[in-house]
Every structure is written in structure tokens, then in C-alpha cells.
């Protein structure tokens, strides 16, 4: 069994079985990353293009390394230094890349839905690396991989997603993914940063952090997206940190061995205190490593790879 679509556009569109396949395939991929020689010939002759219209450290670099570890030819295009800056459209840019032989185009774009548009116009596989406030499926996959690796399962776990849910593509992909995998998802933040009717996605919404964190297995702390904020959604960054920031006192409401996740980049001292970010319950650095494994799995599966055991 492989993935049903040529693309990975979001976790809303894929099944629980497909999520399990990606997570299972990432397990042997992680073994490759941990080897002394991190290179296998699996994607030799395949071309992977990172097309990024927004800044990124983790996602862009991990896709590039994922491709390189699998022996694909990987290229990075930043919109700011390409012909996009001269007015070329997304569709024309992608077509240009495709006719040069790209097998996979990885797109990060500020407009929600842009990877879906692209996927309809190119034969290459399109992977959504974050589209506006819509979805960031590979981040949610690496979050789920990390939780499953540490706690052994996703089914039945209580997961709190804390912070700026309104602007967060990470939150939306985690909600789709975790609820499909049988986790109980709580979202918590200021009422101005919770989308209206968010409960319709199968989650419980809270505005008091202590109440939301009571007895949870996992806390996924979201970045305050200062670049996407409109005025007046919360009074000041200091006020936000005081009422909604995850600190050692609030962490005590969760289970004693609860995991702390953050997709990065962190605003230290705002949504998360430095002692919690660097504390023993934090798995933030492991998330980054797992991001490479999950992206290797996806590149493998979308370019024709089959069962997880074949990837070894
Ligand atoms: N988590 C995440 O998407 O980080 P980057 O913006 O650095 O890719």
C-alpha cells in the first residue's frame, strides 16, 4: 500500500491508514539519520525542489537534508531572489521548474490554498510546507511521530494545543491528524486567538490555561505569530506571557511526565519560558531531528516507495 494522492496538501485530506504509513516509514528513515554515513541510494535520479515564498529554517533545511540523505538532487528557490521578484506567477514558476525535470515541488506560501492550486497544474508531486494560516502537514506529522516515539501511541492521549490557534497552520494540521489518530485534543488561548466554532473540528476549547492543561499527556505550544497579528488581539506581549505563557508553574497541571512540544521558532519568555523550553520534559530538539525522518518518508512514498519495510 502507498499514498493515494500524488501530493501531500494537508492532513484533512488523508486517512488514518496513510498517516500510519508515513509514521511507520519514518522509523527506518530515522535509523539512516543516526548512522555515521547518512546516505542511501533510494532516490538517486530524482529531483526535489524547495520553493519557498516565506522564511524558514527548519522546514526548508530538513527537506533539503531529507532529499540529500536519500541521494535525490535537491535545489532551493527563495522567492525573494528568483524571477518571482520580477512578477512571475506561482503557476508559471512551478511550470518552469517542472519542465526542468522536478519530481517533487515543496511549496511554502503565504496564501492559504496555494499548494492545492499548484497541484492541479503540475504533474510533479506537491508537498505543502505551510500555506498561510491553513495547514502545515509535515509539522503535524513530525509532532505525531515524536509523541508516538516517546509515549508509544497516539490513541487515547490528551493533547493540549496552547496559544495563537487562530493564525496557526500547525494547530489546524495537528487537529486533523491527532483526532484521526484517536487523541483527545484541547485548544487553549485568549478568546481573540481561538477561531469561532473551533469545536466543530472535534476539539474542546478553553480560555484558562490551568483548566486546559489538567491531566494532559502532551502540551504543544504555538508561536505567537507577531507577523500575522492584527492590532488588539491581546494587550501586550508581556501580558500574554503572564496569562498564557507556559511556565514551570502551569506545567505542573499536566501529567508529571507530560511532553512539551513547540514547532519553532520560539519566542522565549513569551509563549514559553526558557526553563520549560530547555527542561527535561521538552522534546523540541527531538522534533527537529524527527522532521528530517518524516520528510524522508514522504519523499520516498511520493516518488513511488511502497511498504514501510521496503525503505530499510
Ligand atoms: N516549524 C517551522 O515551520 O519552522 P520554520 O519556519 O523554521 O520552517
mmCIF file of C-alpha atoms and ligand atoms in Angstrom:
data_model
loop_
_atom_site.group_PDB
_atom_site.id
_atom_site.type_symbol
_atom_site.label_atom_id
_atom_site.label_comp_id
_atom_site.label_asym_id
_atom_site.label_seq_id
_atom_site.Cartn_x
_atom_site.Cartn_y
_atom_site.Cartn_z
ATOM 1 C CA UNK A 1 0.000 0.000 0.000
ATOM 2 C CA UNK A 2 1.202 3.546 -0.796
ATOM 3 C CA UNK A 3 -0.275 7.022 -0.527
ATOM 4 C CA UNK A 4 -3.457 7.570 -2.568
ATOM 5 C CA UNK A 5 -2.609 11.017 -3.947
ATOM 6 C CA UNK A 6 0.473 12.219 -5.857
ATOM 7 C CA UNK A 7 0.579 15.174 -3.389
ATOM 8 C CA UNK A 8 0.569 15.866 0.335
ATOM 9 C CA UNK A 9 -1.513 19.014 0.726
ATOM 10 C CA UNK A 10 -2.916 18.611 4.220
ATOM 11 C CA UNK A 11 -3.901 16.124 6.903
ATOM 12 C CA UNK A 12 -7.577 16.888 6.390
ATOM 13 C CA UNK A 13 -7.344 15.077 3.042
ATOM 14 C CA UNK A 14 -5.616 11.864 4.119
ATOM 15 C CA UNK A 15 -6.721 8.808 6.051
ATOM 16 C CA UNK A 16 -5.601 7.392 9.377
ATOM 17 C CA UNK A 17 -4.014 4.473 7.478
ATOM 18 C CA UNK A 18 -1.988 6.888 5.331
ATOM 19 C CA UNK A 19 -0.794 8.765 8.441
ATOM 20 C CA UNK A 20 0.231 5.433 9.986
ATOM 21 C CA UNK A 21 2.090 4.504 6.796
ATOM 22 C CA UNK A 22 4.063 7.785 6.841
ATOM 23 C CA UNK A 23 4.909 7.450 10.555
ATOM 24 C CA UNK A 24 5.899 3.783 10.161
ATOM 25 C CA UNK A 25 8.068 4.599 7.135
ATOM 26 C CA UNK A 26 9.814 7.367 9.102
ATOM 27 C CA UNK A 27 11.105 4.811 11.660
ATOM 28 C CA UNK A 28 13.743 3.211 9.370
ATOM 29 C CA UNK A 29 14.457 6.677 7.942
ATOM 30 C CA UNK A 30 15.457 7.849 11.417
ATOM 31 C CA UNK A 31 17.896 4.932 11.623
ATOM 32 C CA UNK A 32 19.591 6.304 8.469
ATOM 33 C CA UNK A 33 19.949 9.778 10.050
ATOM 34 C CA UNK A 34 21.579 8.263 13.133
ATOM 35 C CA UNK A 35 24.175 6.330 11.083
ATOM 36 C CA UNK A 36 27.734 7.582 10.663
ATOM 37 C CA UNK A 37 27.278 7.642 6.865
ATOM 38 C CA UNK A 38 23.861 9.229 6.340
ATOM 39 C CA UNK A 39 23.314 8.290 2.715
ATOM 40 C CA UNK A 40 21.263 5.666 0.843
ATOM 41 C CA UNK A 41 20.674 5.473 -2.934
ATOM 42 C CA UNK A 42 16.852 5.238 -2.717
ATOM 43 C CA UNK A 43 16.042 8.480 -4.608
ATOM 44 C CA UNK A 44 19.014 8.524 -6.982
ATOM 45 C CA UNK A 45 17.932 10.225 -10.220
ATOM 46 C CA UNK A 46 15.009 12.099 -8.607
ATOM 47 C CA UNK A 47 14.895 15.896 -8.425
ATOM 48 C CA UNK A 48 13.363 17.712 -5.450
ATOM 49 C CA UNK A 49 12.787 21.480 -5.478
ATOM 50 C CA UNK A 50 12.131 23.606 -2.386
ATOM 51 C CA UNK A 51 10.089 26.643 -3.491
ATOM 52 C CA UNK A 52 9.766 28.994 -0.525
ATOM 53 C CA UNK A 53 7.849 32.289 -0.615
ATOM 54 C CA UNK A 54 8.163 32.712 3.162
ATOM 55 C CA UNK A 55 11.120 32.424 5.525
ATOM 56 C CA UNK A 56 12.020 29.071 7.026
ATOM 57 C CA UNK A 57 14.899 27.426 8.842
ATOM 58 C CA UNK A 58 13.606 24.027 9.972
ATOM 59 C CA UNK A 59 11.245 23.010 7.159
ATOM 60 C CA UNK A 60 13.427 24.102 4.242
ATOM 61 C CA UNK A 61 16.653 22.698 5.662
ATOM 62 C CA UNK A 62 15.099 19.405 6.734
ATOM 63 C CA UNK A 63 13.512 18.836 3.317
ATOM 64 C CA UNK A 64 16.872 19.598 1.700
ATOM 65 C CA UNK A 65 18.716 17.190 4.010
ATOM 66 C CA UNK A 66 15.969 14.572 3.639
ATOM 67 C CA UNK A 67 16.417 14.650 -0.135
ATOM 68 C CA UNK A 68 20.213 14.577 0.125
ATOM 69 C CA UNK A 69 20.272 11.638 2.593
ATOM 70 C CA UNK A 70 18.171 9.698 0.052
ATOM 71 C CA UNK A 71 20.513 10.749 -2.818
ATOM 72 C CA UNK A 72 17.985 12.961 -4.636
ATOM 73 C CA UNK A 73 19.167 16.125 -6.376
ATOM 74 C CA UNK A 74 17.789 18.953 -4.228
ATOM 75 C CA UNK A 75 17.516 22.609 -5.189
ATOM 76 C CA UNK A 76 16.311 25.609 -3.145
ATOM 77 C CA UNK A 77 14.483 28.560 -4.641
ATOM 78 C CA UNK A 78 13.739 31.559 -2.442
ATOM 79 C CA UNK A 79 11.072 33.780 -3.990
ATOM 80 C CA UNK A 80 12.949 36.924 -2.956
ATOM 81 C CA UNK A 81 15.976 36.018 -5.107
ATOM 82 C CA UNK A 82 14.122 34.442 -8.068
ATOM 83 C CA UNK A 83 12.130 35.764 -11.035
ATOM 84 C CA UNK A 84 9.106 35.903 -8.699
ATOM 85 C CA UNK A 85 10.577 39.256 -7.673
ATOM 86 C CA UNK A 86 10.126 40.344 -11.345
ATOM 87 C CA UNK A 87 6.416 39.490 -11.255
ATOM 88 C CA UNK A 88 6.329 35.851 -12.410
ATOM 89 C CA UNK A 89 3.224 33.998 -11.187
ATOM 90 C CA UNK A 90 3.342 30.960 -8.915
ATOM 91 C CA UNK A 91 1.920 28.786 -11.700
ATOM 92 C CA UNK A 92 4.491 29.926 -14.278
ATOM 93 C CA UNK A 93 7.323 29.499 -11.766
ATOM 94 C CA UNK A 94 6.199 25.967 -10.921
ATOM 95 C CA UNK A 95 5.738 25.024 -14.607
ATOM 96 C CA UNK A 96 9.264 26.296 -15.304
ATOM 97 C CA UNK A 97 10.648 24.157 -12.502
ATOM 98 C CA UNK A 98 8.664 21.136 -13.643
ATOM 99 C CA UNK A 99 9.902 21.217 -17.252
ATOM 100 C CA UNK A 100 13.453 21.186 -15.913
ATOM 101 C CA UNK A 101 12.613 17.751 -14.515
ATOM 102 C CA UNK A 102 11.429 18.255 -10.931
ATOM 103 C CA UNK A 103 9.731 15.171 -9.486
ATOM 104 C CA UNK A 104 8.683 16.866 -6.253
ATOM 105 C CA UNK A 105 7.932 20.545 -5.579
ATOM 106 C CA UNK A 106 7.813 21.577 -1.931
ATOM 107 C CA UNK A 107 5.919 24.832 -1.537
ATOM 108 C CA UNK A 108 5.724 27.290 1.332
ATOM 109 C CA UNK A 109 3.468 30.246 0.562
ATOM 110 C CA UNK A 110 1.632 32.952 2.480
ATOM 111 C CA UNK A 111 -1.636 32.312 0.635
ATOM 112 C CA UNK A 112 -3.849 29.543 2.027
ATOM 113 C CA UNK A 113 -4.694 27.048 -0.734
ATOM 114 C CA UNK A 114 -1.703 27.827 -2.966
ATOM 115 C CA UNK A 115 -0.302 24.235 -2.902
ATOM 116 C CA UNK A 116 -3.750 22.946 -3.914
ATOM 117 C CA UNK A 117 -3.781 25.303 -6.905
ATOM 118 C CA UNK A 118 -0.278 24.240 -7.878
ATOM 119 C CA UNK A 119 -1.054 20.532 -7.561
ATOM 120 C CA UNK A 120 -3.797 20.909 -10.196
ATOM 121 C CA UNK A 121 -1.376 22.445 -12.702
ATOM 122 C CA UNK A 122 1.738 20.271 -12.435
ATOM 123 C CA UNK A 123 2.350 16.539 -12.816
ATOM 124 C CA UNK A 124 5.090 16.643 -10.164
ATOM 125 C CA UNK A 125 4.188 15.788 -6.575
ATOM 126 C CA UNK A 126 3.444 18.878 -4.494
ATOM 127 C CA UNK A 127 4.126 18.938 -0.751
ATOM 128 C CA UNK A 128 2.606 21.686 1.348
ATOM 129 C CA UNK A 129 5.362 23.137 3.544
ATOM 130 C CA UNK A 130 2.936 25.637 5.123
ATOM 131 C CA UNK A 131 0.230 27.668 3.361
ATOM 132 C CA UNK A 132 -0.926 30.863 5.070
ATOM 133 C CA UNK A 133 -2.972 30.055 8.162
ATOM 134 C CA UNK A 134 -4.340 26.850 6.610
ATOM 135 C CA UNK A 135 -2.151 23.724 7.082
ATOM 136 C CA UNK A 136 1.432 22.658 7.792
ATOM 137 C CA UNK A 137 1.030 18.894 7.430
ATOM 138 C CA UNK A 138 4.682 17.843 7.730
ATOM 139 C CA UNK A 139 4.990 19.736 11.032
ATOM 140 C CA UNK A 140 1.982 17.868 12.438
ATOM 141 C CA UNK A 141 3.374 14.561 11.157
ATOM 142 C CA UNK A 142 6.684 15.157 12.912
ATOM 143 C CA UNK A 143 4.824 16.207 16.065
ATOM 144 C CA UNK A 144 2.807 12.967 15.963
ATOM 145 C CA UNK A 145 5.938 10.930 15.241
ATOM 146 C CA UNK A 146 7.658 12.474 18.284
ATOM 147 C CA UNK A 147 4.685 11.824 20.574
ATOM 148 C CA UNK A 148 4.311 8.241 19.342
ATOM 149 C CA UNK A 149 8.036 7.572 19.706
ATOM 150 C CA UNK A 150 8.087 8.898 23.288
ATOM 151 C CA UNK A 151 4.727 7.639 24.587
ATOM 152 C CA UNK A 152 4.233 4.594 22.342
ATOM 153 C CA UNK A 153 0.819 5.595 20.973
ATOM 154 C CA UNK A 154 -1.477 8.438 19.940
ATOM 155 C CA UNK A 155 -4.850 6.762 20.543
ATOM 156 C CA UNK A 156 -6.459 7.965 23.778
ATOM 157 C CA UNK A 157 -3.830 10.595 24.637
ATOM 158 C CA UNK A 158 -4.895 14.030 25.881
ATOM 159 C CA UNK A 159 -3.120 16.737 23.867
ATOM 160 C CA UNK A 160 -3.374 20.478 24.609
ATOM 161 C CA UNK A 161 -2.536 22.967 21.856
ATOM 162 C CA UNK A 162 -1.728 26.256 23.570
ATOM 163 C CA UNK A 163 -1.590 29.748 22.094
ATOM 164 C CA UNK A 164 -2.321 31.528 18.843
ATOM 165 C CA UNK A 165 -4.629 28.923 17.312
ATOM 166 C CA UNK A 166 -6.315 31.496 15.064
ATOM 167 C CA UNK A 167 -3.234 32.118 12.911
ATOM 168 C CA UNK A 168 -1.715 28.652 13.265
ATOM 169 C CA UNK A 169 -1.447 26.245 10.341
ATOM 170 C CA UNK A 170 0.431 23.961 12.753
ATOM 171 C CA UNK A 171 -2.619 23.835 15.043
ATOM 172 C CA UNK A 172 -5.008 23.039 12.192
ATOM 173 C CA UNK A 173 -2.868 20.176 10.844
ATOM 174 C CA UNK A 174 -2.354 18.797 14.361
ATOM 175 C CA UNK A 175 -6.097 18.891 14.992
ATOM 176 C CA UNK A 176 -6.862 16.978 11.772
ATOM 177 C CA UNK A 177 -4.087 14.474 12.381
ATOM 178 C CA UNK A 178 -4.463 13.849 16.108
ATOM 179 C CA UNK A 179 -8.246 13.491 16.057
ATOM 180 C CA UNK A 180 -7.942 10.979 13.166
ATOM 181 C CA UNK A 181 -5.442 9.027 15.267
ATOM 182 C CA UNK A 182 -7.847 8.878 18.228
ATOM 183 C CA UNK A 183 -6.296 11.505 20.522
ATOM 184 C CA UNK A 184 -8.416 13.897 22.628
ATOM 185 C CA UNK A 185 -7.452 17.419 21.554
ATOM 186 C CA UNK A 186 -7.895 20.587 23.627
ATOM 187 C CA UNK A 187 -7.136 24.067 22.293
ATOM 188 C CA UNK A 188 -6.453 26.949 24.666
ATOM 189 C CA UNK A 189 -5.624 30.624 24.281
ATOM 190 C CA UNK A 190 -7.160 34.081 24.525
ATOM 191 C CA UNK A 191 -10.697 34.038 23.088
ATOM 192 C CA UNK A 192 -9.498 36.516 20.430
ATOM 193 C CA UNK A 193 -6.945 33.923 19.226
ATOM 194 C CA UNK A 194 -9.368 30.969 19.069
ATOM 195 C CA UNK A 195 -11.254 30.597 15.758
ATOM 196 C CA UNK A 196 -15.042 30.771 16.132
ATOM 197 C CA UNK A 197 -16.720 27.343 16.202
ATOM 198 C CA UNK A 198 -13.365 25.552 16.529
ATOM 199 C CA UNK A 199 -15.220 22.800 18.460
ATOM 200 C CA UNK A 200 -16.734 21.717 15.128
ATOM 201 C CA UNK A 201 -13.303 20.217 14.332
ATOM 202 C CA UNK A 202 -13.792 17.780 17.219
ATOM 203 C CA UNK A 203 -11.762 19.607 19.881
ATOM 204 C CA UNK A 204 -12.551 21.156 23.273
ATOM 205 C CA UNK A 205 -11.823 24.902 23.568
ATOM 206 C CA UNK A 206 -10.585 26.610 26.752
ATOM 207 C CA UNK A 207 -9.537 30.148 27.685
ATOM 208 C CA UNK A 208 -7.990 29.236 31.092
ATOM 209 C CA UNK A 209 -4.632 27.539 30.629
ATOM 210 C CA UNK A 210 -4.632 25.766 34.004
ATOM 211 C CA UNK A 211 -8.001 24.156 33.260
ATOM 212 C CA UNK A 212 -6.936 23.047 29.781
ATOM 213 C CA UNK A 213 -3.647 21.513 30.979
ATOM 214 C CA UNK A 214 -5.225 19.454 33.778
ATOM 215 C CA UNK A 215 -4.077 15.848 33.295
ATOM 216 C CA UNK A 216 -2.818 16.173 29.704
ATOM 217 C CA UNK A 217 -0.123 13.887 28.235
ATOM 218 C CA UNK A 218 1.208 16.456 25.762
ATOM 219 C CA UNK A 219 1.355 20.259 25.502
ATOM 220 C CA UNK A 220 2.081 21.668 22.054
ATOM 221 C CA UNK A 221 2.949 25.361 22.493
ATOM 222 C CA UNK A 222 2.338 27.579 19.474
ATOM 223 C CA UNK A 223 4.432 30.533 18.433
ATOM 224 C CA UNK A 224 2.794 33.930 18.771
ATOM 225 C CA UNK A 225 2.818 34.934 15.109
ATOM 226 C CA UNK A 226 3.643 38.592 15.523
ATOM 227 C CA UNK A 227 3.931 38.991 11.720
ATOM 228 C CA UNK A 228 0.319 37.832 11.152
ATOM 229 C CA UNK A 229 -1.347 39.665 14.076
ATOM 230 C CA UNK A 230 -3.902 42.372 13.593
ATOM 231 C CA UNK A 231 -3.952 45.010 16.318
ATOM 232 C CA UNK A 232 -5.824 44.429 19.559
ATOM 233 C CA UNK A 233 -5.999 40.605 19.718
ATOM 234 C CA UNK A 234 -4.087 40.716 23.017
ATOM 235 C CA UNK A 235 -2.955 43.769 25.020
ATOM 236 C CA UNK A 236 0.844 43.333 25.093
ATOM 237 C CA UNK A 237 3.403 40.549 24.674
ATOM 238 C CA UNK A 238 4.210 40.863 28.399
ATOM 239 C CA UNK A 239 0.542 40.464 29.324
ATOM 240 C CA UNK A 240 0.279 37.428 27.013
ATOM 241 C CA UNK A 241 3.299 35.793 28.687
ATOM 242 C CA UNK A 242 1.833 36.434 32.152
ATOM 243 C CA UNK A 243 -1.587 34.918 31.429
ATOM 244 C CA UNK A 244 -0.983 32.369 28.652
ATOM 245 C CA UNK A 245 2.753 31.574 28.614
ATOM 246 C CA UNK A 246 3.790 28.013 29.532
ATOM 247 C CA UNK A 247 5.986 28.224 32.632
ATOM 248 C CA UNK A 248 7.036 25.721 35.311
ATOM 249 C CA UNK A 249 4.028 26.558 37.494
ATOM 250 C CA UNK A 250 1.498 25.904 34.732
ATOM 251 C CA UNK A 251 3.327 22.774 33.543
ATOM 252 C CA UNK A 252 2.505 21.165 36.923
ATOM 253 C CA UNK A 253 -1.172 20.949 35.916
ATOM 254 C CA UNK A 254 -0.262 18.402 33.207
ATOM 255 C CA UNK A 255 0.718 14.775 33.947
ATOM 256 C CA UNK A 256 4.142 14.610 35.676
ATOM 257 C CA UNK A 257 5.805 13.102 32.594
ATOM 258 C CA UNK A 258 3.880 15.186 30.027
ATOM 259 C CA UNK A 259 5.787 16.119 26.879
ATOM 260 C CA UNK A 260 6.348 19.743 25.859
ATOM 261 C CA UNK A 261 6.452 20.423 22.110
ATOM 262 C CA UNK A 262 6.981 23.634 20.153
ATOM 263 C CA UNK A 263 7.183 23.816 16.329
ATOM 264 C CA UNK A 264 9.731 26.641 16.444
ATOM 265 C CA UNK A 265 10.919 29.261 16.029
ATOM 266 C CA UNK A 266 10.309 30.072 19.708
ATOM 267 C CA UNK A 267 9.650 33.450 21.259
ATOM 268 C CA UNK A 268 11.442 32.573 24.508
ATOM 269 C CA UNK A 269 9.894 34.291 27.503
ATOM 270 C CA UNK A 270 6.637 34.928 25.603
ATOM 271 C CA UNK A 271 4.688 31.731 24.816
ATOM 272 C CA UNK A 272 7.203 29.511 26.662
ATOM 273 C CA UNK A 273 9.630 30.207 29.497
ATOM 274 C CA UNK A 274 13.298 29.307 28.855
ATOM 275 C CA UNK A 275 13.406 26.797 31.771
ATOM 276 C CA UNK A 276 10.473 24.845 30.283
ATOM 277 C CA UNK A 277 11.833 25.085 26.724
ATOM 278 C CA UNK A 278 15.142 23.591 27.891
ATOM 279 C CA UNK A 279 13.706 21.375 30.646
ATOM 280 C CA UNK A 280 13.575 17.574 30.871
ATOM 281 C CA UNK A 281 10.005 17.367 29.588
ATOM 282 C CA UNK A 282 10.855 19.304 26.433
ATOM 283 C CA UNK A 283 11.229 17.313 23.195
ATOM 284 C CA UNK A 284 11.724 20.360 20.992
ATOM 285 C CA UNK A 285 15.155 19.377 19.650
ATOM 286 C CA UNK A 286 13.978 15.781 19.005
ATOM 287 C CA UNK A 287 11.097 17.220 16.977
ATOM 288 C CA UNK A 288 13.624 18.810 14.626
ATOM 289 C CA UNK A 289 15.521 15.525 14.077
ATOM 290 C CA UNK A 290 12.249 13.677 13.562
ATOM 291 C CA UNK A 291 11.268 16.284 10.983
ATOM 292 C CA UNK A 292 14.045 15.036 8.720
ATOM 293 C CA UNK A 293 12.923 11.399 9.135
ATOM 294 C CA UNK A 294 9.271 12.191 8.401
ATOM 295 C CA UNK A 295 10.202 14.237 5.333
ATOM 296 C CA UNK A 296 12.458 11.422 4.081
ATOM 297 C CA UNK A 297 9.489 9.069 4.460
ATOM 298 C CA UNK A 298 7.249 11.384 2.477
ATOM 299 C CA UNK A 299 9.730 11.891 -0.350
ATOM 300 C CA UNK A 300 10.155 8.123 -0.530
ATOM 301 C CA UNK A 301 6.417 7.386 -0.550
ATOM 302 C CA UNK A 302 5.501 10.134 -3.032
ATOM 303 C CA UNK A 303 8.165 9.063 -5.513
ATOM 304 C CA UNK A 304 6.896 5.510 -5.692
ATOM 305 C CA UNK A 305 8.039 3.836 -2.475
ATOM 306 C CA UNK A 306 5.703 1.231 -1.041
ATOM 307 C CA UNK A 307 5.532 -0.508 2.284
ATOM 308 C CA UNK A 308 7.482 0.810 5.279
ATOM 309 C CA UNK A 309 9.692 -2.303 5.487
ATOM 310 C CA UNK A 310 10.909 -1.754 1.889
ATOM 311 C CA UNK A 311 12.508 1.518 2.995
ATOM 312 C CA UNK A 312 15.057 -0.247 5.215
HETATM 313 N N1 LIG B 1 8.188 24.926 12.328
HETATM 314 C C1 LIG B 1 8.527 25.562 11.204
HETATM 315 O O1 LIG B 1 7.797 25.545 10.212
HETATM 316 O O2 LIG B 1 9.707 26.244 11.270
HETATM 317 P P1 LIG B 1 10.380 27.045 10.060
HETATM 318 O O3 LIG B 1 9.517 28.258 9.810
HETATM 319 O O4 LIG B 1 11.760 27.399 10.554
HETATM 320 O O5 LIG B 1 10.396 26.155 8.867
#
